[in-house]
CSV table of C-alpha atoms and ligand atoms in Angstrom, one decimal:
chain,number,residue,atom,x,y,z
A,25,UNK,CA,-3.5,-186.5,-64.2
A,26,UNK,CA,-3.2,-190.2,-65.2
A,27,UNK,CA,-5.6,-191.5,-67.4
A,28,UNK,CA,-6.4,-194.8,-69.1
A,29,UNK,CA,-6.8,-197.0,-72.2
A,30,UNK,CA,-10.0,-197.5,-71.2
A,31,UNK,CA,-10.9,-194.1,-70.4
A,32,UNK,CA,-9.7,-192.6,-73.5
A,33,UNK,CA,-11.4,-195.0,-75.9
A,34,UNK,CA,-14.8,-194.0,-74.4
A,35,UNK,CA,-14.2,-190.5,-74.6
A,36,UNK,CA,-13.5,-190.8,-78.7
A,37,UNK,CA,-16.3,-189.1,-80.9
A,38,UNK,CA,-16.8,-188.7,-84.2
A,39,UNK,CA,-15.0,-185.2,-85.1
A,40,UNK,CA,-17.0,-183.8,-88.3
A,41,UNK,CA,-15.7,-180.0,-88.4
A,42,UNK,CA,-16.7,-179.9,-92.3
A,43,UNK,CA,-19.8,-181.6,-92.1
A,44,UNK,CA,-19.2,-184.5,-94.4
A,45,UNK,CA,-21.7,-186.6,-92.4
A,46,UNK,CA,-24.7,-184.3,-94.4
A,47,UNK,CA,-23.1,-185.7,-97.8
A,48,UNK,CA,-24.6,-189.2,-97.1
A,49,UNK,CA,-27.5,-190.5,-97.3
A,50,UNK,CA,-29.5,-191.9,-95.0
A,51,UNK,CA,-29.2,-195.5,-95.9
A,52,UNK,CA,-25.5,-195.3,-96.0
A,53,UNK,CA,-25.1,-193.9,-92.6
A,54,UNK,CA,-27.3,-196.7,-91.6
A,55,UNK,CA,-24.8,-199.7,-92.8
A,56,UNK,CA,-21.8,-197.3,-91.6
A,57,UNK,CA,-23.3,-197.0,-88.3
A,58,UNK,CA,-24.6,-200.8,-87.3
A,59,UNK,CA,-21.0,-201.9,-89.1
A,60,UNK,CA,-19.5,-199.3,-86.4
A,61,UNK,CA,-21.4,-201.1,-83.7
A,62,UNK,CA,-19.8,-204.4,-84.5
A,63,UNK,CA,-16.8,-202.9,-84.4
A,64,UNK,CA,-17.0,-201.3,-81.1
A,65,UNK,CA,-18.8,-204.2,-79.1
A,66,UNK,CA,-17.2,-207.2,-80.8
A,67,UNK,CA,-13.8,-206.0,-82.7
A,68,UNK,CA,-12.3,-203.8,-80.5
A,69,UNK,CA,-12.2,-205.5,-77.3
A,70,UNK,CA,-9.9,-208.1,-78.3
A,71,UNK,CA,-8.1,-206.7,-80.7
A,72,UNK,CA,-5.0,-205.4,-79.1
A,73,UNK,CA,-4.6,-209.2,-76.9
A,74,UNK,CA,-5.2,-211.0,-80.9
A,75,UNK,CA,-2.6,-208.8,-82.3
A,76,UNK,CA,0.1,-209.3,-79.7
A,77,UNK,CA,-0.4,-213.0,-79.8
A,78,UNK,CA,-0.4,-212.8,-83.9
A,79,UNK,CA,-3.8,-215.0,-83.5
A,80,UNK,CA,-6.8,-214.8,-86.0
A,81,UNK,CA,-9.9,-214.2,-84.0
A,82,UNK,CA,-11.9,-216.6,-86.0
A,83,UNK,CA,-14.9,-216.5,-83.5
A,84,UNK,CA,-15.6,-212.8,-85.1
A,85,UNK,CA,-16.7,-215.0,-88.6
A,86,UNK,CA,-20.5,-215.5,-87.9
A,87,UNK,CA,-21.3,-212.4,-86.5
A,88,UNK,CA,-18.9,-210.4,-89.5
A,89,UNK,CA,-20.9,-212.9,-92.2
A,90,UNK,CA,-24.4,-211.2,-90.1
A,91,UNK,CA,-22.9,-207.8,-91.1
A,92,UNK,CA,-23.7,-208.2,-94.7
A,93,UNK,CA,-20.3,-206.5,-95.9
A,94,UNK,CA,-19.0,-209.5,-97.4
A,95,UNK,CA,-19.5,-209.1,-101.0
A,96,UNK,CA,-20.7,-205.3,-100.8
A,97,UNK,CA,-21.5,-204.2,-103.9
A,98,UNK,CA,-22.1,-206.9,-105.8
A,99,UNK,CA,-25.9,-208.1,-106.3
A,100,UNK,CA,-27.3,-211.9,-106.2
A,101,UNK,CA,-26.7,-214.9,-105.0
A,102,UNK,CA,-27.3,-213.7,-101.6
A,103,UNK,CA,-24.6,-210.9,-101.9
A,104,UNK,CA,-25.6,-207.5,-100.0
A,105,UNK,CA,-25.5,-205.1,-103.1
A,106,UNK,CA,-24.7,-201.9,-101.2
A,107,UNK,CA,-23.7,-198.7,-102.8
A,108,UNK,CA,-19.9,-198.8,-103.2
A,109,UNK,CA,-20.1,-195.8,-100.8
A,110,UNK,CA,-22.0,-197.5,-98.4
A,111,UNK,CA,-19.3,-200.7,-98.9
A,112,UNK,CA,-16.1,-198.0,-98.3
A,113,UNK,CA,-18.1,-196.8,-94.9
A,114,UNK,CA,-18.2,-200.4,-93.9
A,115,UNK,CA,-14.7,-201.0,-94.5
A,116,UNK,CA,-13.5,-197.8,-92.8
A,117,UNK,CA,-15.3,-198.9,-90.0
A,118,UNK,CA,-14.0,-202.7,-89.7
A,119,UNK,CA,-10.5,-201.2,-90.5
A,120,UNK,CA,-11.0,-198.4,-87.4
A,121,UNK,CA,-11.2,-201.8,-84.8
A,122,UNK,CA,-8.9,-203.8,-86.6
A,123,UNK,CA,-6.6,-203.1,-89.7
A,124,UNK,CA,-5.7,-207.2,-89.3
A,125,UNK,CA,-9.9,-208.0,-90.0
A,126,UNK,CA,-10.1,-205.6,-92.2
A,127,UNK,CA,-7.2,-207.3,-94.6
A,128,UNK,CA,-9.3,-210.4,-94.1
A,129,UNK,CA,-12.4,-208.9,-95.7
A,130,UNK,CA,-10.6,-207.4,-98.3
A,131,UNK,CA,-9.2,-210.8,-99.5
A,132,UNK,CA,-12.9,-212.7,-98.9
A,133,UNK,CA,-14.2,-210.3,-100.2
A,134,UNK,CA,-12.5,-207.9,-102.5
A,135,UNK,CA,-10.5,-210.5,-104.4
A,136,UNK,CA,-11.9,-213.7,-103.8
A,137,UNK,CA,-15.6,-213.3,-103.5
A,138,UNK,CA,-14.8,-210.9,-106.8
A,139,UNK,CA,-12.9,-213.2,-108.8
A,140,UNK,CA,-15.6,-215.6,-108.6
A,141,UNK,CA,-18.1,-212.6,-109.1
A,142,UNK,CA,-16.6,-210.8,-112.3
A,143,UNK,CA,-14.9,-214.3,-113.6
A,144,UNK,CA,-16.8,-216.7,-112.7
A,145,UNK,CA,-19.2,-219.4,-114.2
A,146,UNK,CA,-22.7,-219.4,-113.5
A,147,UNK,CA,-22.6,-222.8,-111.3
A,148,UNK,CA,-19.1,-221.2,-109.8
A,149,UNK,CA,-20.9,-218.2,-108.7
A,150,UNK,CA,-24.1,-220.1,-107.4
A,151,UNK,CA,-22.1,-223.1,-105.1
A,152,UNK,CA,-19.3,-220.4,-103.9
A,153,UNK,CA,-20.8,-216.8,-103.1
A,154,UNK,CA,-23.9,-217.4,-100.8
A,155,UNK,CA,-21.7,-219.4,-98.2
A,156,UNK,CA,-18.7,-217.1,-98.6
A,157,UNK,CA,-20.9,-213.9,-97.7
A,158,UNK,CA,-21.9,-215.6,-94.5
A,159,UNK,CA,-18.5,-216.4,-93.9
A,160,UNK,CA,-18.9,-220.2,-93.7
A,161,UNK,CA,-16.7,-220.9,-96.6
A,162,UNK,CA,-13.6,-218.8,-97.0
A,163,UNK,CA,-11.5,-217.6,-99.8
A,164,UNK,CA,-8.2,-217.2,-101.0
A,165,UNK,CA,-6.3,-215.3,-103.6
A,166,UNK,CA,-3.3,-216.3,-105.1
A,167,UNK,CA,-1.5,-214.0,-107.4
A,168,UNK,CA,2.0,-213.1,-105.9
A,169,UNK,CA,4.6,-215.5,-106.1
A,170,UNK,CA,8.3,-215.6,-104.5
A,171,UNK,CA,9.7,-214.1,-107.8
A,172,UNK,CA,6.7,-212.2,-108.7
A,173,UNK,CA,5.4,-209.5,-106.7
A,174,UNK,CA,4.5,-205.9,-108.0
A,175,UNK,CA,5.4,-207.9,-111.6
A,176,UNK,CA,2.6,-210.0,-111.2
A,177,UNK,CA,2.6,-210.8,-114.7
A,178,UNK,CA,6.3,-212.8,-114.7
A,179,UNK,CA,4.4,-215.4,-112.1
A,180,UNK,CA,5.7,-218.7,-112.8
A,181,UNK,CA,3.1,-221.2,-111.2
A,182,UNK,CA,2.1,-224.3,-114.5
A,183,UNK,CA,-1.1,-225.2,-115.3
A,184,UNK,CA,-0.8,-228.1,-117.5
A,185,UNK,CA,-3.7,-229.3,-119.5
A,186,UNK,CA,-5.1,-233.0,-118.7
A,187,UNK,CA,-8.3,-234.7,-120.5
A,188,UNK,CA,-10.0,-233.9,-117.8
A,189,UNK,CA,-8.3,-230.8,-116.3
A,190,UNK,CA,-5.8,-229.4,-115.5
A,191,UNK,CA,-2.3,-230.0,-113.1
A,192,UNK,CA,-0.6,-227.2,-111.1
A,193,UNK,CA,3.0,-226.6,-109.6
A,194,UNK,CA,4.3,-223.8,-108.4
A,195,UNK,CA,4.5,-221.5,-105.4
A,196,UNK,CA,2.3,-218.7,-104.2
A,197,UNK,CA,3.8,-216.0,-101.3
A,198,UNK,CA,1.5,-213.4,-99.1
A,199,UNK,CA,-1.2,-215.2,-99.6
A,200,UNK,CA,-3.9,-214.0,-97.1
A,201,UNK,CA,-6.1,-216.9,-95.7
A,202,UNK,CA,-4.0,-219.6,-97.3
A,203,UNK,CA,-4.3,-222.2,-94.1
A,204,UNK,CA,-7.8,-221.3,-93.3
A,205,UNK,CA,-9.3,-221.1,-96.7
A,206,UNK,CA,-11.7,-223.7,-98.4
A,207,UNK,CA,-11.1,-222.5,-101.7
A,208,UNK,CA,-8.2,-220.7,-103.6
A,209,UNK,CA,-8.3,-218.6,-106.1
A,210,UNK,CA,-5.0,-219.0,-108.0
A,211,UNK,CA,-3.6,-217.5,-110.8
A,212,UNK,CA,-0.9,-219.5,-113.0
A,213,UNK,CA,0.8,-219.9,-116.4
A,214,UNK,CA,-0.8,-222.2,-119.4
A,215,UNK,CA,1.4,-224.5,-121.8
A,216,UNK,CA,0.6,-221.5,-124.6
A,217,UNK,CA,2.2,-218.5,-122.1
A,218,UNK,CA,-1.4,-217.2,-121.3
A,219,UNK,CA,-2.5,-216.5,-117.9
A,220,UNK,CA,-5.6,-218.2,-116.2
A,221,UNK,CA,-7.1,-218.6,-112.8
A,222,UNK,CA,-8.9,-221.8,-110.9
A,223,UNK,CA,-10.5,-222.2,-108.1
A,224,UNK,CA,-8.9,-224.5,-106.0
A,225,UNK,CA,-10.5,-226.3,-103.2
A,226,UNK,CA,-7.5,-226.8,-100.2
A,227,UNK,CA,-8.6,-230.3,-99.7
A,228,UNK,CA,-7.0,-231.4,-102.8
A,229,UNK,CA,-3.7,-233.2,-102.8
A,230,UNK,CA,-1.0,-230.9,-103.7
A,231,UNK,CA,-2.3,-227.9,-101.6
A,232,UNK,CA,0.5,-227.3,-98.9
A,233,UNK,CA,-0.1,-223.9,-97.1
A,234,UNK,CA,2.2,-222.5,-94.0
A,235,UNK,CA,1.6,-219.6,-92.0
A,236,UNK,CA,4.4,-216.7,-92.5
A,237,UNK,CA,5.8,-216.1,-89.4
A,238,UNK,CA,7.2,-213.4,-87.2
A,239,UNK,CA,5.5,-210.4,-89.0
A,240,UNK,CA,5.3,-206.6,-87.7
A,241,UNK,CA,1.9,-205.8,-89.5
A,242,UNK,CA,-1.0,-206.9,-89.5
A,243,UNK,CA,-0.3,-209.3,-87.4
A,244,UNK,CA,-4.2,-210.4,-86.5
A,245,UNK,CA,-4.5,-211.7,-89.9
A,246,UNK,CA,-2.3,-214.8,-91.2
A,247,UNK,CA,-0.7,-214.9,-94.8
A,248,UNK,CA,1.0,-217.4,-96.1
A,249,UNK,CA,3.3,-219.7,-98.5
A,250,UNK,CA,1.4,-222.3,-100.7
A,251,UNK,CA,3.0,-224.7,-102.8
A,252,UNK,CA,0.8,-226.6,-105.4
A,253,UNK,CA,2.6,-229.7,-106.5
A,254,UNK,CA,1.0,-231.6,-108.9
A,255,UNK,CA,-2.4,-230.4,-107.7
A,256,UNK,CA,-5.2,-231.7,-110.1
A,257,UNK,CA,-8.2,-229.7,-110.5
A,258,UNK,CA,-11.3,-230.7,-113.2
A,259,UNK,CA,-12.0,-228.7,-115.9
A,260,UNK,CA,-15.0,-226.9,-114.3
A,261,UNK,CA,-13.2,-224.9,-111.7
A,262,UNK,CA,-11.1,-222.7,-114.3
A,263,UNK,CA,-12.1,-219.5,-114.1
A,264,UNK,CA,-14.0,-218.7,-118.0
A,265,UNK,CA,-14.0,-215.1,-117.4
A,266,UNK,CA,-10.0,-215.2,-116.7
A,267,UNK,CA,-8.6,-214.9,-120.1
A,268,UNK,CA,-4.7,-213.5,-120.2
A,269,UNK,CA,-3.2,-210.9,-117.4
A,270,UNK,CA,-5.6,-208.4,-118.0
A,271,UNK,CA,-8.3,-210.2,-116.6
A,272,UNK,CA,-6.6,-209.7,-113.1
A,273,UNK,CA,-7.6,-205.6,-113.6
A,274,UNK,CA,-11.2,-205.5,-113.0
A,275,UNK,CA,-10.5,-207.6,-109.8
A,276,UNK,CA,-8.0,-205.6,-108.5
A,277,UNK,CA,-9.5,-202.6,-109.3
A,278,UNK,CA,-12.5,-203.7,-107.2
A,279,UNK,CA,-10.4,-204.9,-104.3
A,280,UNK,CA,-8.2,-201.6,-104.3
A,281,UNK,CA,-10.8,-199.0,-103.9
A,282,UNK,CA,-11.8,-201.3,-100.7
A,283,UNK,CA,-8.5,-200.9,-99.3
A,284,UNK,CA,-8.3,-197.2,-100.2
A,285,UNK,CA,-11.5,-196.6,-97.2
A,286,UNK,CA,-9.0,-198.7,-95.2
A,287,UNK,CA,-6.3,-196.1,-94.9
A,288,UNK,CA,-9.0,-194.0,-93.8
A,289,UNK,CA,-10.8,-195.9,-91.4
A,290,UNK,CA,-7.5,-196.2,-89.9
A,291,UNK,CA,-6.2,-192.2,-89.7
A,292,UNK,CA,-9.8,-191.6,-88.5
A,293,UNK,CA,-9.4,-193.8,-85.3
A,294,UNK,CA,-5.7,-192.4,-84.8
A,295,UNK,CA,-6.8,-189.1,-85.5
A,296,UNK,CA,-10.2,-189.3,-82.8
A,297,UNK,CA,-8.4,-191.3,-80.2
A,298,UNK,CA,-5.1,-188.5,-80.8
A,299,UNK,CA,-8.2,-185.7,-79.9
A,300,UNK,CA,-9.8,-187.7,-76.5
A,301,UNK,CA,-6.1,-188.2,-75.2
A,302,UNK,CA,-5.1,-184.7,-75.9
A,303,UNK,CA,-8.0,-183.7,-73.8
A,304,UNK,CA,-8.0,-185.7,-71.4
A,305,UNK,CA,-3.7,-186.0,-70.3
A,306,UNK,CA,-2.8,-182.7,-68.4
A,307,UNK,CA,0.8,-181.7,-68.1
A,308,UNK,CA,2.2,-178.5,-66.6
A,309,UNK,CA,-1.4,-177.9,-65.3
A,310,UNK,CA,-3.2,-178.1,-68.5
A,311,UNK,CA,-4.5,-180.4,-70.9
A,312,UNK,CA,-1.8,-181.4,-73.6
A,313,UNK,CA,-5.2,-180.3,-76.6
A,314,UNK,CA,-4.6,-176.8,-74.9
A,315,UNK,CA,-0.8,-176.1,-76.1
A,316,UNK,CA,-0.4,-174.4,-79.4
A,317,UNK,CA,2.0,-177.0,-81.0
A,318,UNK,CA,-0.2,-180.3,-79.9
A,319,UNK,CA,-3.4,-178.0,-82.1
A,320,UNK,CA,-1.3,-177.4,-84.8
A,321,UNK,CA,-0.8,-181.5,-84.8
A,322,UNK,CA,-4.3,-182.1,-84.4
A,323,UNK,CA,-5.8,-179.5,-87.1
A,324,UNK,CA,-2.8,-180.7,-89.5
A,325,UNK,CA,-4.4,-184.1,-88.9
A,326,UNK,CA,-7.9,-182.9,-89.6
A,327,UNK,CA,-7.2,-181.2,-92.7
A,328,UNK,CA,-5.9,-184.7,-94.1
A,329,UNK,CA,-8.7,-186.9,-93.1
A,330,UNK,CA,-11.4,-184.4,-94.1
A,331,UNK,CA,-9.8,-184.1,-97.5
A,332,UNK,CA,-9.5,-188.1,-98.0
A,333,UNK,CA,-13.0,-188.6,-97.0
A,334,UNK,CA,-14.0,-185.9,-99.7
A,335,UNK,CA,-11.8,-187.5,-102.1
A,336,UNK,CA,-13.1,-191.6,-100.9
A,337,UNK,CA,-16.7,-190.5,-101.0
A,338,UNK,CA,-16.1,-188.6,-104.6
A,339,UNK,CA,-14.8,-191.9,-106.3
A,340,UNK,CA,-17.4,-194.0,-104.3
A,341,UNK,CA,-19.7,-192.0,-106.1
A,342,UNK,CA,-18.3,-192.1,-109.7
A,343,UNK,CA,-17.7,-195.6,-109.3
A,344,UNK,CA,-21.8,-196.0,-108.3
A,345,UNK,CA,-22.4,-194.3,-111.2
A,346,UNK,CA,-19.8,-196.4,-113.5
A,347,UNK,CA,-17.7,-193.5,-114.6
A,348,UNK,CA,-14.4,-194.4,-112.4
A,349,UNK,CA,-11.4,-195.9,-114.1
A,350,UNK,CA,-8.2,-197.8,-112.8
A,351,UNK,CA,-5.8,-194.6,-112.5
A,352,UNK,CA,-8.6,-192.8,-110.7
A,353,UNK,CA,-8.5,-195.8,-107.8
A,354,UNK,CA,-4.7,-196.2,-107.7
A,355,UNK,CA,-5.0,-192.4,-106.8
A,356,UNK,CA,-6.9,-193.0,-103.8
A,357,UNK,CA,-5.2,-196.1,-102.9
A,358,UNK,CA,-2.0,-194.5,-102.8
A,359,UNK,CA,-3.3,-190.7,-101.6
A,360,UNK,CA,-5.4,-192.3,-98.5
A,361,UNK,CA,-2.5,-194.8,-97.7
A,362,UNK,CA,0.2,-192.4,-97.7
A,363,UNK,CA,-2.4,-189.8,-95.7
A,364,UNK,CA,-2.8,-192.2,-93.1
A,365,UNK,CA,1.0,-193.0,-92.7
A,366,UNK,CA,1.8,-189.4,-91.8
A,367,UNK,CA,-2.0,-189.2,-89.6
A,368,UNK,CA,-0.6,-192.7,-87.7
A,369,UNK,CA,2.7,-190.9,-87.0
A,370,UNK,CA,1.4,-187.6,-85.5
A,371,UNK,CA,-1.2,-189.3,-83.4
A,372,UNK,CA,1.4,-191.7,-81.8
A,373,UNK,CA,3.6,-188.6,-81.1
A,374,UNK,CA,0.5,-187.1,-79.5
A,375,UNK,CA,0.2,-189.6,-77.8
A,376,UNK,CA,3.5,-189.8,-75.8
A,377,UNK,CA,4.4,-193.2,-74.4
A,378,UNK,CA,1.5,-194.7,-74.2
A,379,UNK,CA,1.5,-194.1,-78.2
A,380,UNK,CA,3.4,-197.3,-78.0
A,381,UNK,CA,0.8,-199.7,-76.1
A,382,UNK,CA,-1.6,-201.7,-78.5
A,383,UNK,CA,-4.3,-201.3,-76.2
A,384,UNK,CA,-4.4,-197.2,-76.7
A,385,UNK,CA,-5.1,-198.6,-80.5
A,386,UNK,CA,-2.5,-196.1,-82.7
A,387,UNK,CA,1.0,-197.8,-82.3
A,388,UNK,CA,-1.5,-201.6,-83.9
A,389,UNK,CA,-3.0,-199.0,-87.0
A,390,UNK,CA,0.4,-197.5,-87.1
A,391,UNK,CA,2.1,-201.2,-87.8
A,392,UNK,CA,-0.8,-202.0,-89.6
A,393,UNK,CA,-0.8,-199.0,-92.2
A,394,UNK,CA,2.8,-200.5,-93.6
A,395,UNK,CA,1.4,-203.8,-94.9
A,396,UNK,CA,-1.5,-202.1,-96.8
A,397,UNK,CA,1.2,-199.7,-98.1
A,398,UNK,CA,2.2,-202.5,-100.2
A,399,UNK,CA,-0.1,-204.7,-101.1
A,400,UNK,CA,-2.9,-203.5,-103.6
A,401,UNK,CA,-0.1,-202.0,-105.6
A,402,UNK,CA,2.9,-200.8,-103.8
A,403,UNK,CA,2.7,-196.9,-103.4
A,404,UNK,CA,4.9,-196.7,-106.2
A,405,UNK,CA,3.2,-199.4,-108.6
A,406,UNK,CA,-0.1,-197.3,-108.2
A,407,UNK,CA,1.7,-193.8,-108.6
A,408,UNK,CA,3.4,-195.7,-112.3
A,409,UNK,CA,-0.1,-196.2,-113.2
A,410,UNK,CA,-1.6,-192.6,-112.5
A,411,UNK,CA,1.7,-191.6,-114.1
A,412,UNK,CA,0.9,-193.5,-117.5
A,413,UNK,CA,-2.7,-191.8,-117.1
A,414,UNK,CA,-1.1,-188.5,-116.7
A,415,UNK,CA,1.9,-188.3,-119.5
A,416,UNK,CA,0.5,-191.2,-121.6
A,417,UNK,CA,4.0,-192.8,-121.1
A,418,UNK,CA,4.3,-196.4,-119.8
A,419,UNK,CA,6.7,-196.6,-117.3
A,420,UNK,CA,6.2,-199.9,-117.0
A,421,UNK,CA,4.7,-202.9,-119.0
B,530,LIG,C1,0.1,-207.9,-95.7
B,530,LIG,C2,0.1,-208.4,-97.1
B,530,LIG,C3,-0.9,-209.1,-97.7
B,530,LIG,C4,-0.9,-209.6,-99.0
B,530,LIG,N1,-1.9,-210.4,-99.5
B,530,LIG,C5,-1.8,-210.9,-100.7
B,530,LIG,C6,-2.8,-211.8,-101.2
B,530,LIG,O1,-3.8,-212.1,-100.5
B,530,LIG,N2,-2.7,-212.3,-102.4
B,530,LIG,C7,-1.7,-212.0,-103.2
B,530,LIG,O2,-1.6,-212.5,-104.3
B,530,LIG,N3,-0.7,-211.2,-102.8
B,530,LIG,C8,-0.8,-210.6,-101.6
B,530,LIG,N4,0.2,-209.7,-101.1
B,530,LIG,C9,1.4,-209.5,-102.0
B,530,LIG,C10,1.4,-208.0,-102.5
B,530,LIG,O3,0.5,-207.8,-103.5
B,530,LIG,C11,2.9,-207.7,-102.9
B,530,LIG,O4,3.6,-207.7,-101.6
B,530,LIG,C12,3.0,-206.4,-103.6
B,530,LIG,O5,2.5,-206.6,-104.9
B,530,LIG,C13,4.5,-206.0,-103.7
B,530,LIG,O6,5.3,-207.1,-104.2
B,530,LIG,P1,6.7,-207.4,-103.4
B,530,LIG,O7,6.3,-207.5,-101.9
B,530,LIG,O8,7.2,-208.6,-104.1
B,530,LIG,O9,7.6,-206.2,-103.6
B,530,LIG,P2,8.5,-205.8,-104.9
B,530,LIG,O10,7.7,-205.9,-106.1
B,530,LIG,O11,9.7,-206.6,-104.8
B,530,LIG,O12,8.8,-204.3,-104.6
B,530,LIG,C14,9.9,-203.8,-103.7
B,530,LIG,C15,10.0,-202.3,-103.9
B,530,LIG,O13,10.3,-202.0,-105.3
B,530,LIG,C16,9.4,-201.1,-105.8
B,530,LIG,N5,9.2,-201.3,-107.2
B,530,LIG,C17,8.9,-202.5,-107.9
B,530,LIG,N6,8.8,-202.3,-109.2
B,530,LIG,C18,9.0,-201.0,-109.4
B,530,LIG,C19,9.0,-200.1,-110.5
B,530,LIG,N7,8.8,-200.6,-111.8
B,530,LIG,N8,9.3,-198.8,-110.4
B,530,LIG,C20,9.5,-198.3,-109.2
B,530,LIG,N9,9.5,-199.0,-108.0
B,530,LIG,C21,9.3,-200.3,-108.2
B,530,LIG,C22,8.1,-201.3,-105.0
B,530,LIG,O14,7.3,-200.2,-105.0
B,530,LIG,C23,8.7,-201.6,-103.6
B,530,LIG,O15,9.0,-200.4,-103.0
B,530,LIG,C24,0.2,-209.3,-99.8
B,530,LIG,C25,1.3,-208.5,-99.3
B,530,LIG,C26,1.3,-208.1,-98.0
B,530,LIG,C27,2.4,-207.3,-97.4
């Protein structure tokens, strides 16, 4: 029986065999399930074409700044303050239409709406946040450098001091939203050694940004190469809160437990649109869900999403309630990535050949899954860190 994209993607529900659905409550279903709309009239229609073409769909900014998920959990200056479960639902559910969009609200919001956030002055906070959670400013975040990546504390980028502020050179790499952004976040070196961050508006002389080309992942979402020469910035837009390589933590932190609900937004989809296609493609007579080896695949599957939205919602919650730490996060980040990886890869087998066409959405999480992988801590930068939490011995500094 031949069936289509189209066909299967309607036929994809919500598979619940544990009942984690009766573990939230009723205001968080609410944001999940009008974030899941969004996705599913405005994300996913043009997200397979926007990912071939390796094109930002910019004209999803309004109505993603009308979601309210841009700066989550955080409270004020126009900023949603959701539970940080109700903030992970969200982001599952932008990452299930589009693992590409997804990356851009993690660096809007998770790193550079947060820097501001947790660093940031008063007057910082009050001119940048309300227009970024509308999405009609937009953010960068610029911590890895050429030479510096999962040793983000070797970066190299100067900040010299002038009367009346400061000068930076240097270069930035990976740097989500870099051509598109109105303000930068970057991270660089002062005379004495110590680390500090300013915001940088693009308009400056001195901000170059370029578009890395020819990617393979996340390909709907553009990161780039910046090079700061000479770039002059007043006094006012360091960062006060910013104070040595530590201060990077509490943002990342923030930013990596975002990311972690991405993994599983993404194994979700692959995993739901693995169980419509099974059940709807018949071969020798039969639908392929109906064969004892394609069950085992899709109960396997199951049994890994089920357990990382246990383990999501259960540091959602300890985070709500202020009791998560750093190890506990780079646990999840590196569990639900590595989860939805192997989930990816038995969905596209399930999948047969049309496993490899964009519009039947698995081969674009598939691709997708490998940038995440990385960034946020590599999986083996965040399994270092759970490590040191485990033994009590650094492995690294
Ligand atoms: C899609 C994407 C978006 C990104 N967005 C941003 C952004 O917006 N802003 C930003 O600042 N950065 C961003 N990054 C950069 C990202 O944070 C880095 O890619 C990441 O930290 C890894 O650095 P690297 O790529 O230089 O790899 P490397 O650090 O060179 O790592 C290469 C390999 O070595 C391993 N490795 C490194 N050190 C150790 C060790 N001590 N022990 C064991 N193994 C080790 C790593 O796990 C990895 O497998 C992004 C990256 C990607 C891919």
């Amino acid at each position: 029986m031949s069936i289509t994209h189209d066909s299967v993607l309607a036929g994809v529900e919500p598979a619940d065999l544990m009942s984690v659905e009766s573990l939230f409550s009723e205001e968080e279903r609410a944001i999940r399930d009008r974030v899941r709309e969004f996705v599913r009239s405005e994300v996913v229609p043009g997200a397979a074409e926007a990912w071939d073409r390796a094109r930002f769909p910019d004209e999803l900014l309004a109505p993603l700044g009308r979601t309210g998920v841009l700066g989550g959990c955080f409270t004020g200056y126009g900023l949603p303050g959701w539970s940080s479960v109700s903030y992970g639902l969200a982001l599952q559910e932008i990452a299930r239409g589009s693992g590409s969009l997804s990356t851009f609200v993690h660096v809007q919001s998770g790193l550079a709406m947060a820097a501001i956030y947790l660093l940031g002055s008063e007057e910082q906070k009050q001119h940048w946040l309300p227009p970024m959670a509308r999405c009609e400013q937009i953010g960068a975040f610029g911590l890895t450098e050429p030479g510096a990546g999962s040793d983000a504390g070797a970066i190299q980028t100067l900040a010299i001091q002038h009367e009346d502020g400061y000068v930076l050179t240097g270069e930035k790499r990976w740097i989500g939203n870099g051509t598109i952004a109105d303000v930068a976040v970057i991270w660089a070196r002062l005379e004495n050694g110590k680390i500090a961050a300013f915001l940088v508006e693009t308009a400056r002389p001195g901000y170059q940004a370029e578009v890395i080309p020819r990617k393979g992942s996340q390909r709907a979402v553009h990161q780039t190469r910046i090079r700061l020469e000479n770039c002059r910035v007043p006094r006012e837009n360091r960062l006060p809160g910013a104070v040595g390589f530590g201060s990077t933590r509490s943002v990342l932190a923030h930013s990596r437990y975002g990311v972690a609900w991405d993994g599983l937004g993404q194994a979700l989809d692959c995993f739901e649109i693995a169980l419509a296609y099974s059940k709807s493609r018949e071969q020798f007579g039969r639908p392929v869900a109906s064969f004892q080896l394609a069950q085992d695949k899709l109960v396997r599957m199951l049994d890994e999403v089920t357990r990382a939205q246990l383990l999501s919602l259960h540091v959602g919650r300890l985070k709500d309630r202020d009791e998560v730490t750093v190890p506990m996060i780079s646990l999840l980040k590196m569990s639900n990535l590595a989860m939805a990886r192997r989930v990816a890869s038995e969905a596209r087998d399930l999948l047969g050949g049309n496993g490899i066409l964009l519009d039947y959405r698995v081969m674009e999480h598939m691709a997708d899954i490998e940038g995440v992988y990385t960034y946020e801590g590599t999986h083996d930068v965040n399994a270092l860190i759970v490590g040191h939490a485990l033994t009590g011995l650094r492995a690294i500094s």
